[in-house]
Amino acid sequence: MTTRSSTDAARVIPEATVARLPVYLRALTALADSGIRTCSSEDLATAAGVNSAKLRKDLSYLGSYGTRGVGYDVDYLRYQIAREIGVTQDWPVVIVGIGNLGHALANYSGFRSRGFRVVALLDAAESVVGQSVAGVVVRPFDHLEEIVREHDVAIGVIATPAVAAQDVADRMVAIGITSILNFAPAVVAVPEGVDVRKVDLSIELQILAYHEQRKANGAEAAATDGGAA
Amino acid sequence: MTTRSSTDAARVIPEATVARLPVYLRALTALADSGIRTCSSEDLATAAGVNSAKLRKDLSYLGSYGTRGVGYDVDYLRYQIAREIGVTQDWPVVIVGIGNLGHALANYSGFRSRGFRVVALLDAAESVVGQSVAGVVVRPFDHLEEIVREHDVAIGVIATPAVAAQDVADRMVAIGITSILNFAPAVVAVPEGVDVRKVDLSIELQILAYHEQRKANGAEAAATDGGAA
DNA sequence: AGGAGTTTGTGAACGTGAGAACAAAATGGG
DNA sequence: CCCATTTTGTTCTCACGTTCACAAACTCCT
Ligand SMILES: NC(=O)c1ccc[n+]([C@@H]2O[C@H](COP(=O)([O-])OP(=O)(O)OC[C@H]3O[C@@H](n4cnc5c(N)ncnc54)[C@H](O)[C@@H]3O)[C@@H](O)[C@H]2O)c1
Ligand SMILES: NC(=O)c1ccc[n+]([C@@H]2O[C@H](COP(=O)([O-])OP(=O)(O)OC[C@H]3O[C@@H](n4cnc5c(N)ncnc54)[C@H](O)[C@@H]3O)[C@@H](O)[C@H]2O)c1
């Protein structure tokens, strides 16, 4: 017999699935916005840009929220995914390093609409501290601890230069932040129990360049090769 | 017998490895900058934040560039990886959508230093066109074709709102761009042969939130549970 | 009510990736 | 010159992720 409590600890969701759930959430929101109340796995898979079998398998890890022969109720499924991810509540976030990128992040409205609230912008440079960015005053990096305690912040964003990233991460971890999103092109080491995700523009471009080069070489080979055909 | 030519078409590098090569490249550059001329797989693995067995396996797909008992020559390996990725040459790039994010990207120096050259900034809004951003004048989106032909651009960056992303991608593809880096939170469909990579801040945060929630629930369960132990 | 038609949820097959372990190849000391 | 030591390159095994294929479950029409 399987106990099915709502906080079933045994139910573990594969990492690859977790990474796709936000995509499904977004696709469901788009469907709901166009007034669609029900959709099949095929519809949703198309909207999310994945294969429908994969979608169904992913959703099956959450539970059985569809109806055979009918499909999924858009709002209901959306709520279930949001609950699973944890974005039915609001997550307070701090951003450290208010340079070019930090400004853009501070001005980004997508945070708020997706369950995240920027509670503070921090920077080490005196020239930046005190500036008002997106209606929020930039505070000194030293205030990190105070802010984190006050708002019970668990998620920190690093948008400093690469050299500062490890220091900032260390401070964050020391103060109790357990999830870090790192935009600096640097490997940051953190203790067990702390999650770091990195977003790295250069790496993405280099991956594209690799495939681009392969395409070019392939075309070249084909031209040399198949020219006489 | 295995033919080993330098342009061996049969040699295929796993996607997971391709995604790590830029990380190794960066770590090697950091080592070179600190004056280190030789390193073991262990050293490099530590710098890159991976396991040394994985590093050696990854490098083995490129060829046999180390010396047993000694390690790798930093500069030589760096060159080999750069060549494999295709960043020994310069890749021209266009950025479309010069809003908050587009500004940050335009000002980002990491492009240039990693083999990418921003040849144009494009926007559809008249209020933005003509502005000078990072010393480059923003041009109308309509100029895309002209610019792409002139500079032989293969890589395009989308930093427009989500609703415009598919349209922009379609235009890019029609004109001959075959690699797209998409920052807009939207699924863009492209024909076979075109690569799209997406960078999505909200998804990253939501993945962190999921794990954060699990940590919280786990702690809660442990507190309820193990309190009596 | 019953059967035809849909669509989900999942078991099983397949492919890719990670890591341990070790043989092969190089160095350096005696 | 030979042997101990170091470190690479590769093989083997296991885990994870993707896709197929189909039974189970539901709706709707007659
Ligand atoms: N600009 C982009 O589009 C872009 C794109 C991808 C990655 N990045 C990366 O993001 C990071 C930020 O880029 P940017 O262009 O905004 O750089 P930037 O130099 O404009 O801004 C960095 C900010 O961090 C602050 N800072 C420096 N050290 C600090 C510390 N120890 N504590 C707190 N704040 C500190 C600086 O005062 C500055 O305001 C860099 O690592 C960059 O490589 C930027
Ligand atoms: N700002 C951020 O930090 C951030 C972070 C993550 C993701 N994003 C995403 O990146 C995208 C850009 O964000 P932003 O904050 O810079 O938005 P923004 O509104 O400031 O800028 C968007 C720009 O795109 C231009 N544009 C609109 N339609 C266009 C079209 N069809 N062709 C060419 N240009 C067009 C607009 O004129 C505007 O200048 C959005 O999709 C956003 O969700 C932004």
CSV table of C-alpha atoms in Angstrom, one decimal, chain A residues 7-13 15 18-23 25-26 46-49 82-89 91 93 100-101 103-105 107-108 110-111 114-116 154-157 178-181 183-187 193-216, chain B residues 8-13 15 18-23 25-26 46-49 82-89 91 93 100-101 103-105 107-108 110-111 114-116 154-157 178-181 183-187 193-217:
chain,number,residue,atom,x,y,z
A,7,THR,CA,3.9,16.2,1.9
A,8,ASP,CA,5.1,12.8,0.8
A,9,ALA,CA,8.9,12.9,1.3
A,10,ALA,CA,9.5,9.8,-0.8
A,11,ARG,CA,8.3,11.5,-3.9
A,12,VAL,CA,11.5,12.7,-5.6
A,13,ILE,CA,11.4,14.7,-8.8
A,15,GLU,CA,16.4,17.3,-11.8
A,18,VAL,CA,12.4,20.3,-12.2
A,19,ALA,CA,14.2,22.3,-14.8
A,20,ARG,CA,11.2,22.0,-17.2
A,21,LEU,CA,8.4,22.6,-14.7
A,22,PRO,CA,8.9,26.4,-14.9
A,23,VAL,CA,8.6,26.1,-18.7
A,25,LEU,CA,4.2,26.9,-15.9
A,26,ARG,CA,4.9,29.7,-18.3
A,46,THR,CA,3.8,22.1,-28.3
A,47,ALA,CA,3.5,25.4,-26.3
A,48,ALA,CA,6.4,24.4,-24.1
A,49,GLY,CA,8.5,23.1,-27.0
A,82,ALA,CA,3.3,26.5,-8.9
A,83,ARG,CA,2.8,24.8,-5.6
A,84,GLU,CA,5.3,22.1,-6.4
A,85,ILE,CA,8.0,24.6,-7.4
A,86,GLY,CA,7.1,26.8,-4.5
A,87,VAL,CA,6.1,29.9,-6.3
A,88,THR,CA,2.7,30.2,-4.7
A,89,GLN,CA,4.5,32.1,-2.0
A,91,TRP,CA,10.5,34.7,-2.3
A,93,VAL,CA,15.8,38.1,-3.2
A,100,ASN,CA,25.3,47.2,-16.0
A,101,LEU,CA,23.7,43.9,-15.4
A,103,HIS,CA,20.6,47.7,-13.3
A,104,ALA,CA,18.9,45.6,-15.8
A,105,LEU,CA,18.0,43.0,-13.2
A,107,ASN,CA,14.5,47.0,-13.6
A,108,TYR,CA,13.2,43.6,-14.6
A,110,GLY,CA,9.5,39.5,-14.6
A,111,PHE,CA,10.8,38.9,-11.1
A,114,ARG,CA,6.9,35.1,-11.1
A,115,GLY,CA,7.0,35.0,-7.3
A,116,PHE,CA,10.2,36.8,-6.5
A,154,ALA,CA,17.2,32.7,1.2
A,155,ILE,CA,18.1,33.6,-2.4
A,156,GLY,CA,21.0,35.8,-3.5
A,157,VAL,CA,22.0,37.1,-6.9
A,178,THR,CA,21.3,28.9,0.8
A,179,SER,CA,20.6,29.5,-2.9
A,180,ILE,CA,22.7,31.6,-5.2
A,181,LEU,CA,22.3,32.7,-8.8
A,183,PHE,CA,26.0,35.8,-13.2
A,184,ALA,CA,29.8,36.3,-12.8
A,185,PRO,CA,32.0,34.1,-15.1
A,186,ALA,CA,33.6,32.4,-12.2
A,187,VAL,CA,33.3,29.0,-10.4
A,193,GLY,CA,23.5,22.2,1.3
A,194,VAL,CA,23.9,25.5,-0.6
A,195,ASP,CA,22.7,25.5,-4.2
A,196,VAL,CA,24.4,27.6,-6.9
A,197,ARG,CA,23.2,28.1,-10.4
A,198,LYS,CA,25.2,30.0,-12.9
A,199,VAL,CA,24.1,32.0,-15.9
A,200,ASP,CA,26.9,32.5,-18.3
A,201,LEU,CA,26.5,34.4,-21.5
A,202,SER,CA,29.9,33.7,-22.8
A,203,ILE,CA,29.5,30.0,-22.4
A,204,GLU,CA,26.2,30.0,-24.2
A,205,LEU,CA,27.8,31.9,-27.1
A,206,GLN,CA,30.7,29.6,-27.2
A,207,ILE,CA,28.5,26.6,-27.4
A,208,LEU,CA,26.7,28.2,-30.3
A,209,ALA,CA,30.0,29.0,-31.9
A,210,TYR,CA,31.1,25.4,-31.6
A,211,HIS,CA,28.0,24.2,-33.5
A,212,GLU,CA,28.2,27.0,-35.9
A,213,GLN,CA,31.8,26.0,-36.8
A,214,ARG,CA,30.7,22.4,-37.2
A,215,LYS,CA,27.9,23.5,-39.6
A,216,ALA,CA,30.5,25.5,-41.6
B,8,ASP,CA,38.4,14.1,-38.6
B,9,ALA,CA,34.6,14.4,-39.3
B,10,ALA,CA,33.9,11.1,-37.4
B,11,ARG,CA,35.1,12.6,-34.2
B,12,VAL,CA,31.9,13.7,-32.4
B,13,ILE,CA,32.0,15.5,-29.1
B,15,GLU,CA,26.9,17.8,-25.9
B,18,VAL,CA,30.8,20.8,-25.4
B,19,ALA,CA,29.0,22.7,-22.6
B,20,ARG,CA,32.0,22.2,-20.3
B,21,LEU,CA,34.8,23.1,-22.7
B,22,PRO,CA,34.2,26.9,-22.3
B,23,VAL,CA,34.6,26.4,-18.5
B,25,LEU,CA,39.0,27.4,-21.3
B,26,ARG,CA,38.2,30.0,-18.7
B,46,THR,CA,39.5,21.9,-9.2
B,47,ALA,CA,39.8,25.3,-11.0
B,48,ALA,CA,36.9,24.3,-13.2
B,49,GLY,CA,34.8,22.9,-10.5
B,82,ALA,CA,39.8,27.4,-28.3
B,83,ARG,CA,40.3,25.9,-31.7
B,84,GLU,CA,37.8,23.1,-31.1
B,85,ILE,CA,35.2,25.5,-29.9
B,86,GLY,CA,35.9,27.9,-32.7
B,87,VAL,CA,36.9,31.0,-30.8
B,88,THR,CA,40.3,31.4,-32.3
B,89,GLN,CA,38.4,33.4,-34.9
B,91,TRP,CA,32.4,35.8,-34.4
B,93,VAL,CA,27.1,39.1,-33.4
B,100,ASN,CA,17.4,47.3,-20.0
B,101,LEU,CA,19.0,44.0,-20.9
B,103,HIS,CA,22.0,48.0,-22.8
B,104,ALA,CA,23.8,45.7,-20.3
B,105,LEU,CA,24.8,43.3,-23.1
B,107,ASN,CA,28.2,47.3,-22.4
B,108,TYR,CA,29.5,43.9,-21.6
B,110,GLY,CA,33.3,39.9,-21.9
B,111,PHE,CA,32.0,39.6,-25.5
B,114,ARG,CA,36.0,35.8,-25.7
B,115,GLY,CA,35.9,35.9,-29.4
B,116,PHE,CA,32.7,37.7,-30.1
B,154,ALA,CA,25.8,33.9,-38.0
B,155,ILE,CA,24.8,34.5,-34.4
B,156,GLY,CA,21.9,36.7,-33.2
B,157,VAL,CA,20.9,37.7,-29.7
B,178,THR,CA,21.8,29.9,-37.9
B,179,SER,CA,22.4,30.4,-34.2
B,180,ILE,CA,20.3,32.3,-31.7
B,181,LEU,CA,20.7,33.2,-28.1
B,183,PHE,CA,16.9,36.0,-23.5
B,184,ALA,CA,13.1,36.5,-23.8
B,185,PRO,CA,11.0,34.1,-21.7
B,186,ALA,CA,9.4,32.5,-24.7
B,187,VAL,CA,9.7,29.3,-26.6
B,193,GLY,CA,19.7,23.3,-38.7
B,194,VAL,CA,19.2,26.4,-36.6
B,195,ASP,CA,20.4,26.3,-33.0
B,196,VAL,CA,18.6,28.2,-30.3
B,197,ARG,CA,19.9,28.5,-26.7
B,198,LYS,CA,17.8,30.2,-24.1
B,199,VAL,CA,18.9,32.1,-21.0
B,200,ASP,CA,16.1,32.4,-18.6
B,201,LEU,CA,16.5,34.2,-15.3
B,202,SER,CA,13.0,33.3,-14.0
B,203,ILE,CA,13.5,29.6,-14.7
B,204,GLU,CA,16.8,29.6,-12.8
B,205,LEU,CA,15.2,31.3,-9.8
B,206,GLN,CA,12.3,29.0,-9.9
B,207,ILE,CA,14.6,26.0,-9.8
B,208,LEU,CA,16.4,27.5,-6.8
B,209,ALA,CA,13.0,28.1,-5.2
B,210,TYR,CA,12.0,24.5,-5.7
B,211,HIS,CA,15.2,23.2,-3.9
B,212,GLU,CA,14.8,25.9,-1.3
B,213,GLN,CA,11.3,24.8,-0.5
B,214,ARG,CA,12.5,21.2,-0.3
B,215,LYS,CA,15.2,22.2,2.2
B,216,ALA,CA,12.6,24.0,4.3
B,217,ASN,CA,10.2,21.1,4.2
